[in-house]
PDB file of C-alpha atoms and ligand atoms in Angstrom:
ATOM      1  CA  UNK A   1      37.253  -6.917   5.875  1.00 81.00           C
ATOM      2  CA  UNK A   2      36.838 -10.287   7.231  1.00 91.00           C
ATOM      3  CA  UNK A   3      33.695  -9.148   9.894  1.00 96.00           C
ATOM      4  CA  UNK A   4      32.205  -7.073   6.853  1.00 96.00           C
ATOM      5  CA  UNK A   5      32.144  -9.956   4.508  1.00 97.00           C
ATOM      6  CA  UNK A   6      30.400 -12.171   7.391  1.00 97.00           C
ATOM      7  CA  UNK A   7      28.235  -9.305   7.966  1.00 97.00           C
ATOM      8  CA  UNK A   8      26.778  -8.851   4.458  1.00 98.00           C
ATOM      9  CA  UNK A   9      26.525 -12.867   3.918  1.00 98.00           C
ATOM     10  CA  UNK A  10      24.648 -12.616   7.105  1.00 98.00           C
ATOM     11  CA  UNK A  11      22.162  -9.928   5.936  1.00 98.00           C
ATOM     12  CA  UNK A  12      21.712 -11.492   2.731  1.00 98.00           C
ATOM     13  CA  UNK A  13      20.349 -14.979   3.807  1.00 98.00           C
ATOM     14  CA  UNK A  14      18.576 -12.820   6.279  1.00 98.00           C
ATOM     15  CA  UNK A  15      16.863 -11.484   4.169  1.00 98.00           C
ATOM     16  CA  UNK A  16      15.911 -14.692   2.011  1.00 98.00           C
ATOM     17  CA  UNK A  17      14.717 -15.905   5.313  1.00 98.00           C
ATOM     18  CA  UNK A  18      12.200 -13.155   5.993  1.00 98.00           C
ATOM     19  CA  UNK A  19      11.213 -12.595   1.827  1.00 98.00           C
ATOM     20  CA  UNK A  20       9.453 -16.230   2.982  1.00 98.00           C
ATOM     21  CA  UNK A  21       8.413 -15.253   6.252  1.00 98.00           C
ATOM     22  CA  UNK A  22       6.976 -12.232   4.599  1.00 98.00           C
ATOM     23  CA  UNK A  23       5.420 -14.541   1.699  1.00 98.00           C
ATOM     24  CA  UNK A  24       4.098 -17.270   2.821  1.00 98.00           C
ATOM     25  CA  UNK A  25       1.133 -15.978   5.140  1.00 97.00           C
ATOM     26  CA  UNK A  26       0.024 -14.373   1.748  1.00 97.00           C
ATOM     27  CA  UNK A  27      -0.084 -18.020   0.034  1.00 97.00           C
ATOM     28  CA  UNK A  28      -2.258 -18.575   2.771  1.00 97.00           C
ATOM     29  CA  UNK A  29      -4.509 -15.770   2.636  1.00 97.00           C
ATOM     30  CA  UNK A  30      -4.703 -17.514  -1.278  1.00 97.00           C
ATOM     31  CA  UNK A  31      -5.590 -21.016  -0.291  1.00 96.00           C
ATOM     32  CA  UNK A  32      -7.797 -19.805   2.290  1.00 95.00           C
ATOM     33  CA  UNK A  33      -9.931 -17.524  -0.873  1.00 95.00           C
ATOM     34  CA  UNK A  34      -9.397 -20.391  -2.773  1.00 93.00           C
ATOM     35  CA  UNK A  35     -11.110 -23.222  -1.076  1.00 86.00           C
ATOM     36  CA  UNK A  36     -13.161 -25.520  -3.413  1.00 86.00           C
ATOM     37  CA  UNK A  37     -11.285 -25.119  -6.720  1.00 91.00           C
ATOM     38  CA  UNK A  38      -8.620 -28.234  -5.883  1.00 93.00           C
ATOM     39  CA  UNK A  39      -6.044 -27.141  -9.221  1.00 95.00           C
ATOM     40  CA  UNK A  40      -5.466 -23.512  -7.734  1.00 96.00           C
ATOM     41  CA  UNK A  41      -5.064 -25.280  -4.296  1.00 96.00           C
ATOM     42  CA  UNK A  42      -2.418 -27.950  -5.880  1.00 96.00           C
ATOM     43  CA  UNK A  43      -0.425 -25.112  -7.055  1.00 97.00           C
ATOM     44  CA  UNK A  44      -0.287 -23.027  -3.932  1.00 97.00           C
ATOM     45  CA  UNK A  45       0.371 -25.894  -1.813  1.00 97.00           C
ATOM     46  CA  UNK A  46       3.368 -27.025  -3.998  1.00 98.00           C
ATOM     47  CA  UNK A  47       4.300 -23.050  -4.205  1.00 98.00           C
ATOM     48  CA  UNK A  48       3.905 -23.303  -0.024  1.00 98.00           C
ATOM     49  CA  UNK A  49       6.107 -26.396   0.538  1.00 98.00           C
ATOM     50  CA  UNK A  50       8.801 -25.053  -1.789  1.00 98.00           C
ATOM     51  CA  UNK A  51       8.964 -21.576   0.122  1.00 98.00           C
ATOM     52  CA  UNK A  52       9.109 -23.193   3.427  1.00 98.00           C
ATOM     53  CA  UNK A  53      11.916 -25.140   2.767  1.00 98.00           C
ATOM     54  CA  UNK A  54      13.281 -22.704   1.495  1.00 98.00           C
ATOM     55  CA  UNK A  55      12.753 -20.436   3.945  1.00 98.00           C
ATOM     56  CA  UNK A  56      14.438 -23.089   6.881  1.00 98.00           C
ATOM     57  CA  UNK A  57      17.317 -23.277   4.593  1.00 98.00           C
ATOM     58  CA  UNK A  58      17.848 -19.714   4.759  1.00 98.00           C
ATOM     59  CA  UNK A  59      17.188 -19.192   8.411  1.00 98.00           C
ATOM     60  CA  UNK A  60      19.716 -22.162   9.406  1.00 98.00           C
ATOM     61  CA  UNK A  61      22.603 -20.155   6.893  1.00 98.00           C
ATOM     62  CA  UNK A  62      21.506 -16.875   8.827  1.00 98.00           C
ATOM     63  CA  UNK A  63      21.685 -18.132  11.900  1.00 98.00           C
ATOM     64  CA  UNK A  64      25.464 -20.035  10.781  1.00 98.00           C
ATOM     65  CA  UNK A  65      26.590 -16.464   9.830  1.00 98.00           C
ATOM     66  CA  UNK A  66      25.211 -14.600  13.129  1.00 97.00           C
ATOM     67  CA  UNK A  67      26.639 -17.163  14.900  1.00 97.00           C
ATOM     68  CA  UNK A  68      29.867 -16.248  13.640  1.00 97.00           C
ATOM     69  CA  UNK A  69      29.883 -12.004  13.923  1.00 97.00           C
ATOM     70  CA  UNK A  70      29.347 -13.124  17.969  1.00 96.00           C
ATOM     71  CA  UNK A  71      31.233 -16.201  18.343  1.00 96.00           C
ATOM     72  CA  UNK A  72      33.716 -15.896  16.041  1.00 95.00           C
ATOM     73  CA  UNK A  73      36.080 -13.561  18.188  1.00 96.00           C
ATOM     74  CA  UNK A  74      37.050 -17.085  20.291  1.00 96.00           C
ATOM     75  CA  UNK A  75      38.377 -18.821  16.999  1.00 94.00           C
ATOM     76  CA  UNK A  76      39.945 -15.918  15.189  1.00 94.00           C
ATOM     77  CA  UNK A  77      40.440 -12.993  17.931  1.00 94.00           C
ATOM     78  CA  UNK A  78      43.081 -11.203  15.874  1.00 93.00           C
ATOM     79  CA  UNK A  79      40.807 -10.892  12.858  1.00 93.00           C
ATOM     80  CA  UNK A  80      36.989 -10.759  14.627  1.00 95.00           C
ATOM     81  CA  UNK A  81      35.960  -8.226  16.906  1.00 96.00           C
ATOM     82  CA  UNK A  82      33.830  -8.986  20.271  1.00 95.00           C
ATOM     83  CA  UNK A  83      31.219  -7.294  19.333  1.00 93.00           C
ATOM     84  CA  UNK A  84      28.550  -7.876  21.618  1.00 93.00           C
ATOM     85  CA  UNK A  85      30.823  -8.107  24.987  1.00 90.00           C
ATOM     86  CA  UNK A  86      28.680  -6.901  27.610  1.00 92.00           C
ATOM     87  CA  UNK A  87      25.794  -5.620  26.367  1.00 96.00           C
ATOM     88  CA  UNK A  88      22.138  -7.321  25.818  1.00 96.00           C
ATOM     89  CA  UNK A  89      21.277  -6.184  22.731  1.00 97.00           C
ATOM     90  CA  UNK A  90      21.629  -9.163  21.257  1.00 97.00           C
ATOM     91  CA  UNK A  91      19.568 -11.348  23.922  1.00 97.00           C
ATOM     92  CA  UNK A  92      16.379  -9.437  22.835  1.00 98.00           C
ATOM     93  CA  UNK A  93      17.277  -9.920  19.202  1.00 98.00           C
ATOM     94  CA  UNK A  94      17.402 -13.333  19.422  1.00 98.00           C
ATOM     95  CA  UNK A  95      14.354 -13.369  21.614  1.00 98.00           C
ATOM     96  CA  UNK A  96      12.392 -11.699  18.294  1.00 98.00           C
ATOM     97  CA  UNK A  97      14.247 -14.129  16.057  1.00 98.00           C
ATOM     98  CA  UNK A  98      12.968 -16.918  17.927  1.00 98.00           C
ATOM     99  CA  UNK A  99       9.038 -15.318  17.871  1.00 98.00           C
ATOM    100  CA  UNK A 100       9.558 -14.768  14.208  1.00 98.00           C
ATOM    101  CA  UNK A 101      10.794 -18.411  13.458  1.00 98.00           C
ATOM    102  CA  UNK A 102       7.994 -20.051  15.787  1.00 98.00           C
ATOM    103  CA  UNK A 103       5.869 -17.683  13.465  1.00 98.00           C
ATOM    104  CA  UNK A 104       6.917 -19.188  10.275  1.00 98.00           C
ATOM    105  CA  UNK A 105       6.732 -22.673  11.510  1.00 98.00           C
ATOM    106  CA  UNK A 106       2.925 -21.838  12.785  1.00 98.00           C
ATOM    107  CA  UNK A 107       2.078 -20.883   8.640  1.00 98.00           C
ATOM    108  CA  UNK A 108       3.862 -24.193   8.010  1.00 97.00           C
ATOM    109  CA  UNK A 109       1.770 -25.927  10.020  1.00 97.00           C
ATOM    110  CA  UNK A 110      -1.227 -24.107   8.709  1.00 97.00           C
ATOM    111  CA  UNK A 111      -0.017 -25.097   5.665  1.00 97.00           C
ATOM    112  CA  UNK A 112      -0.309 -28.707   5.934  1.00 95.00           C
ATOM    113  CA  UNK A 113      -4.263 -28.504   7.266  1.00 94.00           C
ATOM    114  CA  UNK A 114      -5.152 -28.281   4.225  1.00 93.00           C
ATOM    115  CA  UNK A 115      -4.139 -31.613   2.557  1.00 94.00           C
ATOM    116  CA  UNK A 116      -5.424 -32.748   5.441  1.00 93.00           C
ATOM    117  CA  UNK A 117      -9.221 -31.405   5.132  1.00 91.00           C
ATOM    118  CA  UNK A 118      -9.028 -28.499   8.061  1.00 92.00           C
ATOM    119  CA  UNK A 119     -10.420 -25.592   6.862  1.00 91.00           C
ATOM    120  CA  UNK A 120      -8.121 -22.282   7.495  1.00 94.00           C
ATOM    121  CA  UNK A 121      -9.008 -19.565   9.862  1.00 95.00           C
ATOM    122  CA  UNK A 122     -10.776 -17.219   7.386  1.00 95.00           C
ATOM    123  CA  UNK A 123      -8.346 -14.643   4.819  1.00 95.00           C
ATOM    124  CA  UNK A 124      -9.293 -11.556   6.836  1.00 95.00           C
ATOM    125  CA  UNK A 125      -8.272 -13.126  10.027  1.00 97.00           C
ATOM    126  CA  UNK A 126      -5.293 -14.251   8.032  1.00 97.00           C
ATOM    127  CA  UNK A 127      -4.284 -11.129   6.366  1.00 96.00           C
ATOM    128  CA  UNK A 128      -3.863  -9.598   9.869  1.00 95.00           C
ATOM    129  CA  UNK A 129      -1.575 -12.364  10.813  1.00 97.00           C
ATOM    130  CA  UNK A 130       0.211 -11.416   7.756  1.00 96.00           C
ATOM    131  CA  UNK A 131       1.416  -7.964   9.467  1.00 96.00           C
ATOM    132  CA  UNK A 132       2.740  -9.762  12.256  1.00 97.00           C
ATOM    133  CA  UNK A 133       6.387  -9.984  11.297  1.00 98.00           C
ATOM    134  CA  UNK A 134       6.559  -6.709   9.871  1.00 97.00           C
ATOM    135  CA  UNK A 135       6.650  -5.276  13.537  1.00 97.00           C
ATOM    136  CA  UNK A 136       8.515  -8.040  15.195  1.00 98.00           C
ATOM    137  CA  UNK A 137      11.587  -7.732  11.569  1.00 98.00           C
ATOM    138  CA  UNK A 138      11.323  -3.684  12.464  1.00 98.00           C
ATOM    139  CA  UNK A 139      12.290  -4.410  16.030  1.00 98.00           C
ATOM    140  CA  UNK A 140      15.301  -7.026  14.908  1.00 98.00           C
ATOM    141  CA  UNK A 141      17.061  -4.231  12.636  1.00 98.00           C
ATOM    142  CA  UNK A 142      16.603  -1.947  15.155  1.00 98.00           C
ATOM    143  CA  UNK A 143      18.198  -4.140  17.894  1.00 97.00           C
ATOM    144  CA  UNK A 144      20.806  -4.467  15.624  1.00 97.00           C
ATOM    145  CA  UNK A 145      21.441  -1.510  14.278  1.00 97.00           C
ATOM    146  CA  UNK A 146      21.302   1.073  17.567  1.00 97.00           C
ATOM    147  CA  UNK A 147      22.504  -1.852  20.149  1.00 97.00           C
ATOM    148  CA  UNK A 148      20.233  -0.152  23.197  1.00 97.00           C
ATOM    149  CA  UNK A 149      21.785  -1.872  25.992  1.00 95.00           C
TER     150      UNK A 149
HETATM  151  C1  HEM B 201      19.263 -15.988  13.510  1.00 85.17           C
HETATM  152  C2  HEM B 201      19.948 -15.498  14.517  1.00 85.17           C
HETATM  153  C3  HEM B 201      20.798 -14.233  14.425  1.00 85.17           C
HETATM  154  C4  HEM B 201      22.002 -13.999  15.060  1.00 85.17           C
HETATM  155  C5  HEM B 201      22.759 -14.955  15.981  1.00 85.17           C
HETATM  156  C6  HEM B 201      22.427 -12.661  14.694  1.00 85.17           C
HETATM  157  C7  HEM B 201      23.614 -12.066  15.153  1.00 85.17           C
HETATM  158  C8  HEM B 201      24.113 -10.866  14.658  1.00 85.17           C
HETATM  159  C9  HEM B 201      25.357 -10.246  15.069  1.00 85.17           C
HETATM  160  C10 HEM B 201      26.301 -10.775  16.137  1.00 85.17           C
HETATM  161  C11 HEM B 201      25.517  -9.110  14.327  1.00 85.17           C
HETATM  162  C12 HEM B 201      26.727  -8.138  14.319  1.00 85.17           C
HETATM  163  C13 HEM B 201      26.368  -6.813  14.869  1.00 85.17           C
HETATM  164  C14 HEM B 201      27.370  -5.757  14.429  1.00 85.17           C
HETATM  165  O1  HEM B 201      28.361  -6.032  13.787  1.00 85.17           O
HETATM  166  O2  HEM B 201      27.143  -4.570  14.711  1.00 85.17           O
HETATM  167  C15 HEM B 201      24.352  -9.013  13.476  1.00 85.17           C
HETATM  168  C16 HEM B 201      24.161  -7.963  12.625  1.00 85.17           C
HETATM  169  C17 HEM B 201      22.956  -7.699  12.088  1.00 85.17           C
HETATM  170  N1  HEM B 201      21.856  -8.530  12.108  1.00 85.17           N
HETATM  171 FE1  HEM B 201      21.718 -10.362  12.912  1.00 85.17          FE
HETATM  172  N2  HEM B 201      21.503 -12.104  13.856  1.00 85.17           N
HETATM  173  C18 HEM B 201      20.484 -13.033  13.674  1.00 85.17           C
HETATM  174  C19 HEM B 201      19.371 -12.867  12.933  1.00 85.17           C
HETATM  175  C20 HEM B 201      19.045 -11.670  12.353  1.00 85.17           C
HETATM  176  C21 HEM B 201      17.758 -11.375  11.774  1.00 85.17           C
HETATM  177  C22 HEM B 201      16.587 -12.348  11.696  1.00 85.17           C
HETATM  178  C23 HEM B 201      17.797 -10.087  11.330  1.00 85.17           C
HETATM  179  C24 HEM B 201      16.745  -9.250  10.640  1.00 85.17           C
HETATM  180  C25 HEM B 201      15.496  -9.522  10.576  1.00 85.17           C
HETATM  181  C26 HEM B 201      19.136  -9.576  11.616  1.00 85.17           C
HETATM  182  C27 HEM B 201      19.570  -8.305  11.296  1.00 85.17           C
HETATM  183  C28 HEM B 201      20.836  -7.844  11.497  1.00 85.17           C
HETATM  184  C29 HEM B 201      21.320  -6.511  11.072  1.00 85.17           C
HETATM  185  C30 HEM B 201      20.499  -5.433  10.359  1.00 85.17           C
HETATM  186  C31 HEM B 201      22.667  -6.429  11.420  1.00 85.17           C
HETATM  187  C32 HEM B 201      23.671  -5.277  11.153  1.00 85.17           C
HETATM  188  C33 HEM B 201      23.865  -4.466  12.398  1.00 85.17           C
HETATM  189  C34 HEM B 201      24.941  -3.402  12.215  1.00 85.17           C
HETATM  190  O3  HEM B 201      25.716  -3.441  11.278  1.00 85.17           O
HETATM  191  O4  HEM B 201      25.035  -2.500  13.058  1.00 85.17           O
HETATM  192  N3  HEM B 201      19.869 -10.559  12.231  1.00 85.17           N
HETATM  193  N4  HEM B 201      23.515 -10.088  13.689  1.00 85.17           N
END
């Protein structure tokens, strides 16, 4: 019951985390098609900001939670399971979580170029950095789910 709980609390900041990782490439597709009208800008750029903190928040909870379905066995052994023991699975996961989080702090620093005057790279080039994390979250749950090795 215990692991199940921690397990579902996991999944759900997990998937706050990657509903920004997911979104926030597309608020730059907008400021990128948006350049030269500087009251559609303010508003994505306040709409960015907000998401990406948000977004960190959500990751650090995830991360808190995953922390505890594979640690959590050395505290509290009679009610949390080793799960992971042996295997690797989990070494690859968390090499994809750490692509996908160096991913969402790249849009964040794309994010602050423009404040800053830097024009971004152009929306086409940006919508197919959007599909990035699609592949790399699809690999994750799959990591997770069959456990390979
Ligand atoms: C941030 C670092 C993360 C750590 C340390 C972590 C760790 C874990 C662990 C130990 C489990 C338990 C596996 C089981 O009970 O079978 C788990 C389950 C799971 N995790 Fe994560 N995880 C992390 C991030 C993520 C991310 C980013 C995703 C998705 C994009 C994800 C998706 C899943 C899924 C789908 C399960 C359920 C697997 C199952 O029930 O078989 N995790 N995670």
């Amino acid at each position: 019951m215990t692991y199940l709980l921690i397990k579902s609390l996991h999944l759900l900041f997990v998937m706050a985390w990657i509903a920004a990782v997911f979104y926030l490439p597309r608020i730059l597709v907008n400021l990128s098609e948006s350049a030269g009208k500087p009251e559609v800008q303010e508003r994505l750029l306040l709409m960015g900001r907000r998401l990406y903190r948000f977004g960190h928040n959500m990751f650090g909870i995830a991360f808190v939670f995953g922390v505890a379905l594979w640690q959590g066995w050395r505290l509290f052994p009679a009610a949390l399971p080793n799960i992971v023991g042996s295997m690797h699975w989990l070494d690859a996961k968390l090499a994809v979580v750490a692509i996908l989080l160096a991913y969402f702090i790249g849009c964040g620093r794309l994010l602050k170029r423009v404040p800053a005057g830097i024009p971004l790279p152009s929306s086409r080039a940006l919508r197919w950095f959007n599909e990035l994390p699609v592949l790399l979250v699809l690999g994750v749950i799959y990591l997770a789910l069959a456990k390979p090795f």
